[in-house]
Short mmCIF file of C-alpha atoms and ligand atoms in Angstrom, two decimals:
data_model
loop_
_atom_site.label_atom_id
_atom_site.label_comp_id
_atom_site.label_asym_id
_atom_site.label_seq_id
_atom_site.Cartn_x
_atom_site.Cartn_y
_atom_site.Cartn_z
CA UNK A 5 0.00 0.00 0.00
CA UNK A 6 2.67 2.51 1.01
CA UNK A 7 4.74 1.40 -1.94
CA UNK A 8 1.85 1.99 -4.34
CA UNK A 9 1.20 5.42 -2.88
CA UNK A 10 4.79 6.51 -3.29
CA UNK A 11 4.84 5.16 -6.83
CA UNK A 12 1.92 7.47 -7.70
CA UNK A 13 3.48 10.42 -5.87
CA UNK A 14 6.77 10.00 -7.65
CA UNK A 15 5.31 10.44 -11.17
CA UNK A 16 6.96 13.54 -12.65
CA UNK A 17 4.63 14.06 -15.59
CA UNK A 18 1.45 12.78 -17.21
CA UNK A 19 3.29 10.15 -19.26
CA UNK A 20 4.95 8.50 -16.30
CA UNK A 21 1.69 8.78 -14.34
CA UNK A 22 -0.05 6.83 -17.09
CA UNK A 23 2.54 4.02 -16.73
CA UNK A 24 1.93 4.02 -12.99
CA UNK A 25 -1.84 3.84 -13.58
CA UNK A 26 -1.45 0.70 -15.67
CA UNK A 27 0.89 -0.92 -13.14
CA UNK A 28 -1.46 -0.19 -10.21
CA UNK A 29 -5.00 -0.19 -11.57
CA UNK A 30 -4.54 -2.16 -14.81
CA UNK A 31 -5.93 -5.65 -15.49
CA UNK A 32 -2.59 -7.21 -14.57
CA UNK A 33 -1.72 -4.51 -12.05
CA UNK A 34 -0.97 -4.79 -8.35
CA UNK A 35 -4.54 -4.22 -7.21
CA UNK A 36 -5.84 -6.89 -9.54
CA UNK A 37 -3.27 -9.28 -8.10
CA UNK A 38 -4.47 -8.51 -4.55
CA UNK A 39 -8.10 -9.07 -5.56
CA UNK A 40 -7.10 -12.42 -7.08
CA UNK A 41 -5.98 -13.61 -3.65
CA UNK A 42 -9.61 -13.36 -2.49
CA UNK A 43 -10.67 -16.71 -3.95
CA UNK A 44 -8.00 -18.65 -2.02
CA UNK A 45 -8.97 -17.21 1.39
CA UNK A 46 -11.14 -19.07 3.89
CA UNK A 47 -14.75 -17.89 3.69
CA UNK A 48 -14.84 -16.09 7.04
CA UNK A 49 -11.89 -13.88 6.07
CA UNK A 50 -13.17 -12.95 2.62
CA UNK A 51 -15.51 -10.13 3.63
CA UNK A 52 -12.95 -8.35 5.84
CA UNK A 53 -10.20 -8.66 3.22
CA UNK A 54 -12.44 -7.40 0.43
CA UNK A 55 -13.59 -4.44 2.48
CA UNK A 56 -10.03 -3.36 3.31
CA UNK A 57 -8.90 -3.85 -0.24
CA UNK A 58 -11.78 -1.72 -1.55
CA UNK A 59 -10.88 1.04 0.90
CA UNK A 60 -7.29 0.90 -0.28
CA UNK A 61 -8.41 1.04 -3.85
CA UNK A 62 -10.58 4.11 -3.22
CA UNK A 63 -7.85 5.96 -1.38
CA UNK A 64 -5.33 5.13 -4.13
CA UNK A 65 -7.83 6.28 -6.74
CA UNK A 66 -8.28 9.61 -4.90
CA UNK A 67 -4.55 10.07 -4.67
CA UNK A 68 -4.22 9.24 -8.35
CA UNK A 69 -6.94 11.74 -9.39
CA UNK A 70 -5.39 14.52 -7.32
CA UNK A 71 -1.93 13.79 -8.71
CA UNK A 72 -3.27 13.74 -12.24
CA UNK A 73 -4.92 17.11 -11.82
CA UNK A 74 -1.75 18.59 -10.39
CA UNK A 75 0.34 17.28 -13.31
CA UNK A 76 -2.20 18.53 -15.84
CA UNK A 77 -1.99 22.00 -14.34
CA UNK A 78 1.77 21.82 -14.46
CA UNK A 79 1.73 20.78 -18.12
CA UNK A 80 -0.65 23.61 -18.99
CA UNK A 81 1.53 26.18 -17.23
CA UNK A 82 4.56 24.88 -19.08
CA UNK A 83 2.76 25.10 -22.41
CA UNK A 84 1.59 28.66 -21.73
CA UNK A 85 5.10 29.65 -20.79
CA UNK A 86 6.62 28.18 -23.94
CA UNK A 87 4.02 29.87 -26.18
CA UNK A 88 4.16 33.29 -24.53
CA UNK A 89 4.67 36.32 -26.78
CA UNK A 90 6.53 39.46 -25.96
CA UNK A 91 4.02 42.08 -26.96
CA UNK A 92 6.47 44.88 -26.33
CA UNK A 93 8.98 43.48 -28.81
CA UNK A 94 9.93 45.83 -31.70
CA UNK A 95 8.38 44.90 -35.07
CA UNK A 96 9.18 46.83 -38.24
CA UNK A 97 6.16 48.52 -39.88
CA UNK A 98 4.70 46.59 -42.81
CA UNK A 99 4.15 48.59 -46.00
CA UNK A 100 0.70 48.01 -47.45
CA UNK A 101 -0.44 48.79 -50.97
CA UNK A 102 -3.52 50.72 -52.04
CA UNK A 103 -5.60 51.25 -55.13
CA UNK A 104 -4.21 53.81 -57.55
CA UNK A 105 -6.43 56.93 -57.49
CA UNK A 106 -7.42 56.35 -61.13
CA UNK A 107 -8.55 52.78 -60.44
CA UNK A 108 -10.26 53.88 -57.26
CA UNK A 109 -12.21 56.54 -59.16
CA UNK A 110 -13.03 54.06 -61.92
CA UNK A 111 -14.38 51.63 -59.31
CA UNK A 112 -16.59 54.31 -57.80
CA UNK A 113 -18.02 55.17 -61.21
CA UNK A 114 -18.63 51.50 -62.04
CA UNK A 115 -20.29 50.88 -58.67
CA UNK A 116 -22.59 53.84 -59.20
CA UNK A 117 -23.84 52.68 -62.58
CA UNK A 118 -23.93 48.98 -61.67
CA UNK A 119 -26.29 49.93 -58.84
CA UNK A 120 -28.51 51.58 -61.47
CA UNK A 121 -28.75 48.36 -63.48
CA UNK A 122 -26.16 49.24 -66.11
CA UNK A 123 -24.25 46.23 -67.40
CA UNK A 124 -20.47 46.55 -67.50
CA UNK A 125 -19.08 45.75 -70.97
CA UNK A 126 -15.52 45.51 -72.26
CA UNK A 127 -13.90 45.37 -75.68
CA UNK A 128 -10.45 44.94 -77.27
CA UNK A 129 -7.76 47.62 -76.96
CA UNK A 130 -6.60 46.94 -80.53
CA UNK A 131 -9.61 47.93 -82.60
CA UNK A 132 -10.51 48.15 -86.27
CA UNK A 133 -11.59 51.17 -88.24
CA UNK A 134 -15.22 50.04 -88.35
CA UNK A 135 -15.82 49.88 -84.57
CA UNK A 136 -13.62 52.84 -83.58
CA UNK A 137 -14.75 55.22 -86.34
CA UNK A 138 -16.99 54.10 -89.20
CA UNK A 139 -19.94 52.74 -87.19
CA UNK A 140 -19.75 55.77 -84.90
CA UNK A 141 -20.63 58.01 -87.85
CA UNK A 142 -17.01 58.92 -88.51
CA UNK A 143 -16.52 57.93 -92.16
CA UNK A 144 -13.06 57.96 -93.76
CA UNK A 145 -11.66 61.46 -94.33
CA UNK A 146 -14.26 62.95 -91.96
CA UNK A 147 -12.60 66.03 -90.45
CA UNK A 148 -13.69 64.98 -86.95
CA UNK A 149 -11.18 62.11 -87.12
CA UNK A 150 -8.51 64.74 -86.54
CA UNK A 151 -9.88 65.22 -83.02
CA UNK A 152 -8.50 61.79 -82.18
CA UNK A 153 -4.76 61.44 -82.66
CA UNK A 154 -4.74 57.79 -83.51
CA UNK A 155 -1.96 55.22 -83.12
CA UNK A 156 -2.16 52.98 -86.20
CA UNK A 157 -0.66 49.52 -86.58
CA UNK A 158 0.95 48.40 -89.86
CA UNK A 159 -1.98 46.10 -90.70
CA UNK A 160 -4.50 48.95 -90.51
CA UNK A 161 -5.76 48.08 -87.03
CA UNK A 162 -5.43 50.78 -84.39
CA UNK A 163 -5.28 51.36 -80.65
CA UNK A 164 -8.77 52.44 -79.67
CA UNK A 165 -8.96 56.19 -79.15
CA UNK A 166 -12.06 56.02 -76.96
CA UNK A 167 -14.33 53.45 -75.29
CA UNK A 168 -17.18 54.27 -77.69
CA UNK A 169 -16.44 51.21 -79.92
CA UNK A 170 -17.76 49.06 -77.07
CA UNK A 171 -21.19 50.70 -77.69
CA UNK A 172 -21.05 49.30 -81.20
CA UNK A 173 -19.88 45.85 -80.10
CA UNK A 174 -22.59 45.65 -77.44
CA UNK A 175 -25.39 46.70 -79.82
CA UNK A 176 -24.17 44.26 -82.47
CA UNK A 177 -24.38 41.34 -80.05
CA UNK A 178 -27.62 42.22 -78.19
CA UNK A 179 -31.14 43.37 -79.03
CA UNK A 180 -32.50 46.60 -77.52
CA UNK A 181 -33.13 47.71 -74.83
CA UNK A 182 -29.50 48.38 -73.84
CA UNK A 183 -28.22 49.87 -70.61
CA UNK A 184 -24.45 49.63 -70.41
CA UNK A 185 -21.23 51.29 -69.40
CA UNK A 186 -17.79 50.40 -70.66
CA UNK A 187 -14.81 51.37 -68.55
CA UNK A 188 -11.36 50.97 -70.03
CA UNK A 189 -7.99 52.09 -71.32
CA UNK A 190 -7.68 54.27 -74.45
CA UNK A 191 -4.73 55.67 -76.43
CA UNK A 192 -3.94 58.89 -78.28
CA UNK A 193 -0.80 60.43 -79.76
CA UNK A 194 -0.69 63.31 -77.36
CA UNK A 195 1.62 64.15 -74.49
CA UNK A 196 1.64 67.43 -72.60
CA UNK A 197 0.50 68.99 -69.36
CA UNK A 198 -3.08 67.80 -69.82
CA UNK A 199 -2.65 64.72 -72.07
CA UNK A 200 -0.99 61.33 -71.73
CA UNK A 201 -0.78 58.76 -74.57
CA UNK A 202 -2.65 56.24 -72.40
CA UNK A 203 -5.62 57.16 -70.26
CA UNK A 204 -8.99 55.83 -69.14
CA UNK A 205 -12.58 56.47 -70.07
CA UNK A 206 -16.02 55.32 -69.07
CA UNK A 207 -18.61 55.23 -71.83
CA UNK A 208 -22.34 54.95 -71.17
CA UNK A 209 -25.23 54.01 -73.45
CA UNK A 210 -28.98 53.70 -72.92
CA UNK A 211 -31.25 52.52 -75.76
CA UNK A 212 -35.02 52.10 -75.50
CA UNK A 213 -37.99 51.85 -77.84
CA UNK A 214 -38.40 54.96 -79.96
CA UNK A 215 -39.58 57.92 -77.89
CA UNK A 216 -38.94 56.23 -74.53
CA UNK A 217 -35.81 58.24 -73.66
CA UNK A 218 -35.23 61.93 -74.10
CA UNK A 219 -32.56 64.55 -73.61
CA UNK A 220 -34.31 65.43 -70.34
CA UNK A 221 -33.65 61.87 -69.08
CA UNK A 222 -30.00 62.21 -70.05
CA UNK A 223 -29.68 65.53 -68.20
CA UNK A 224 -31.30 64.35 -64.99
CA UNK A 225 -29.37 61.05 -64.97
CA UNK A 226 -26.01 62.79 -65.46
CA UNK A 227 -26.80 65.60 -63.02
CA UNK A 228 -27.44 63.06 -60.28
CA UNK A 229 -24.29 61.13 -61.20
CA UNK A 230 -22.08 64.25 -61.17
CA UNK A 231 -23.46 65.37 -57.82
CA UNK A 232 -22.77 61.88 -56.46
CA UNK A 233 -19.15 62.10 -57.64
CA UNK A 234 -18.38 65.76 -56.83
CA UNK A 235 -20.79 66.60 -54.02
CA UNK A 236 -22.81 69.77 -53.90
CA UNK A 237 -22.08 71.23 -57.36
CA UNK A 238 -24.16 73.00 -60.00
CA UNK A 239 -24.34 71.18 -63.35
CA UNK A 240 -24.88 72.79 -66.74
CA UNK A 241 -25.07 71.46 -70.29
CA UNK A 242 -23.52 73.35 -73.24
CA UNK A 243 -24.24 72.55 -76.89
CA UNK A 244 -21.29 70.76 -78.49
CA UNK A 245 -20.46 68.41 -81.33
CA UNK A 246 -19.72 64.70 -81.48
CA UNK A 247 -20.20 62.70 -84.69
CA UNK A 248 -22.00 59.88 -82.85
CA UNK A 249 -24.58 62.04 -81.07
CA UNK A 250 -27.11 64.59 -82.27
CA UNK A 251 -27.80 66.85 -80.50
CA UNK A 252 -24.56 66.76 -78.49
CA UNK A 253 -23.58 68.52 -75.31
CA UNK A 254 -20.76 68.91 -72.86
CA UNK A 255 -21.52 68.89 -69.15
CA UNK A 256 -19.81 71.30 -66.77
CA UNK A 257 -19.80 71.37 -62.99
CA UNK A 258 -19.38 74.55 -60.97
CA UNK A 259 -15.70 74.89 -60.07
CA UNK A 260 -14.98 72.85 -56.95
CA UNK A 261 -11.91 74.97 -56.15
CA UNK A 262 -13.48 78.45 -56.14
CA UNK A 263 -17.16 77.45 -55.83
CA UNK A 264 -17.89 79.22 -59.12
CA UNK A 265 -16.20 82.53 -58.26
CA UNK A 266 -13.49 82.13 -60.89
CA UNK A 267 -9.92 80.89 -60.36
CA UNK A 268 -6.85 79.69 -62.26
CA UNK A 269 -8.10 76.06 -62.48
CA UNK A 270 -11.41 77.02 -64.15
CA UNK A 271 -9.74 79.76 -66.23
CA UNK A 272 -11.85 82.26 -64.34
CA UNK A 273 -15.08 80.92 -65.83
CA UNK A 274 -16.40 79.34 -62.63
CA UNK A 275 -17.05 76.08 -64.54
CA UNK A 276 -15.14 72.82 -65.17
CA UNK A 277 -15.87 70.68 -68.20
CA UNK A 278 -16.26 67.02 -67.15
CA UNK A 279 -17.93 64.94 -69.88
CA UNK A 280 -19.44 64.69 -73.37
CA UNK A 281 -22.90 63.38 -74.12
CA UNK A 282 -25.88 63.46 -76.45
CA UNK A 283 -28.73 61.63 -78.14
CA UNK A 284 -27.39 58.74 -80.22
CA UNK A 285 -27.14 59.74 -83.89
CA UNK A 286 -29.53 57.77 -86.18
CA UNK A 287 -26.53 56.82 -88.35
CA UNK A 288 -25.06 54.87 -85.41
CA UNK A 289 -28.29 52.88 -85.02
CA UNK A 290 -28.26 52.27 -88.78
CA UNK A 291 -24.71 50.90 -88.61
CA UNK A 292 -25.73 48.26 -86.03
CA UNK A 293 -29.13 47.49 -87.59
CA UNK A 294 -31.27 48.94 -84.78
CA UNK A 295 -34.73 50.23 -85.89
CA UNK A 296 -37.38 52.28 -84.07
CA UNK A 297 -35.22 53.07 -81.06
CA UNK A 298 -33.90 56.15 -79.36
CA UNK A 299 -31.06 56.47 -76.91
CA UNK A 300 -28.48 58.60 -75.23
CA UNK A 301 -24.77 58.20 -74.63
CA UNK A 302 -22.00 59.82 -72.64
CA UNK A 303 -18.25 59.53 -72.27
CA UNK A 304 -15.88 60.76 -69.61
CA UNK A 305 -12.17 60.77 -68.77
CA UNK A 306 -11.39 58.98 -65.51
CA UNK A 307 -8.07 60.80 -64.93
CA UNK A 308 -9.85 64.13 -65.05
CA UNK A 309 -12.38 62.94 -62.49
CA UNK A 310 -9.61 61.61 -60.23
CA UNK A 311 -7.63 64.85 -60.50
CA UNK A 312 -10.62 66.99 -59.61
CA UNK A 313 -11.79 64.74 -56.76
CA UNK A 314 -8.30 64.53 -55.20
CA UNK A 315 -7.15 68.01 -56.29
CA UNK A 316 -4.11 66.67 -58.17
CA UNK A 317 -2.68 69.53 -60.25
CA UNK A 318 -0.61 67.66 -62.89
CA UNK A 319 -2.03 64.77 -64.93
CA UNK A 320 1.40 63.29 -65.56
CA UNK A 321 2.02 62.71 -61.86
CA UNK A 322 -0.67 60.01 -61.97
CA UNK A 323 1.61 57.86 -64.15
CA UNK A 324 5.01 58.47 -62.57
CA UNK A 325 4.54 55.90 -59.81
CA UNK A 326 6.03 58.29 -57.24
CA UNK A 327 5.40 56.74 -53.85
CA UNK A 328 5.13 60.15 -52.21
CA UNK A 329 1.99 60.82 -54.24
CA UNK A 330 0.56 57.31 -54.03
CA UNK A 331 1.15 57.08 -50.27
CA UNK A 332 -1.46 59.79 -49.78
CA UNK A 333 -4.18 57.50 -51.09
CA UNK A 334 -3.59 54.61 -48.71
N1 DAH B 14 -15.88 59.31 -77.30
C1 DAH B 14 -15.76 60.70 -76.87
C2 DAH B 14 -14.31 61.05 -76.68
O1 DAH B 14 -13.50 60.20 -76.59
C3 DAH B 14 -16.50 60.89 -75.57
C4 DAH B 14 -17.96 60.86 -75.79
C5 DAH B 14 -18.63 62.02 -76.01
C6 DAH B 14 -18.65 59.67 -75.75
C7 DAH B 14 -19.99 62.02 -76.21
C8 DAH B 14 -20.01 59.65 -75.94
C9 DAH B 14 -20.68 60.85 -76.18
O2 DAH B 14 -20.73 58.53 -75.92
O3 DAH B 14 -22.01 60.83 -76.37
O4 DAH B 14 -14.00 62.19 -76.59
#
């Protein structure tokens, strides 16, 4: 009995305690051996022996349980100690990336129109004359082609100069009604303070049964959109010209720098031009085989939106990858 007790007490950890458990309480353990003696005892001694043995067993079991709990606690403490972290330890700051302001602005525009049930369409960057010009009512030798300084490839294909060709591709593959935007990259041979050879546009197109959409719809839709993007601004529409729309207009917002008072950014007019728009020219519908429909379209430059929203003075800085600029948009 004393020997068994000390064997339990001596266990240093849970593993050695488990060995002790088997040697004491197991089927071939010491207690089992004691119980086996019972059958060889004379009958009048059996009851007394069994009673004592059971008491021994209970007291050993209690000792075992207490020891086990103590060793479990010890193991837990050891584990906690080995896994402890030094929260005061120095850790170098991790640099995280962020969306480029142009992509961020593009995403905001896409989200706005997607929420208004516009589908988001894309098209190839290398276009052909038909989709980029011809079908948009810009026949060969049309003087308006000069407005778009085109990069041509040797085989006659070209880098798209605007996202308007996606209008054509979308109408050619679907029946009206159409309600789409097409965000994307465009290219022009132009590089100065306000132009880069690669930039981004978002085109929009809505086509319904004839008479179902009007210039008034276009104005109210764009006014709401521009106030969503630029906040509390006035919006005005000026007559303009685009070959693919008739009538055409340009939309201005009241200058967000001087609140319309007149400053250097708005050339002292109080207004900033932000997009082109108009009612789709019947020749465009003819080119894609649409009959008895009316529609409106608009196109905008994403860089210009980003520059105005974030008050970035030089367009070129958007493409220099200077971390000091980009860091401000994290
Ligand atoms: N494609 C024109 C450009 O690149 C922008 C534009 C103006 C698109 C008027 C339109 C529109 O759909 O109606 O300058």
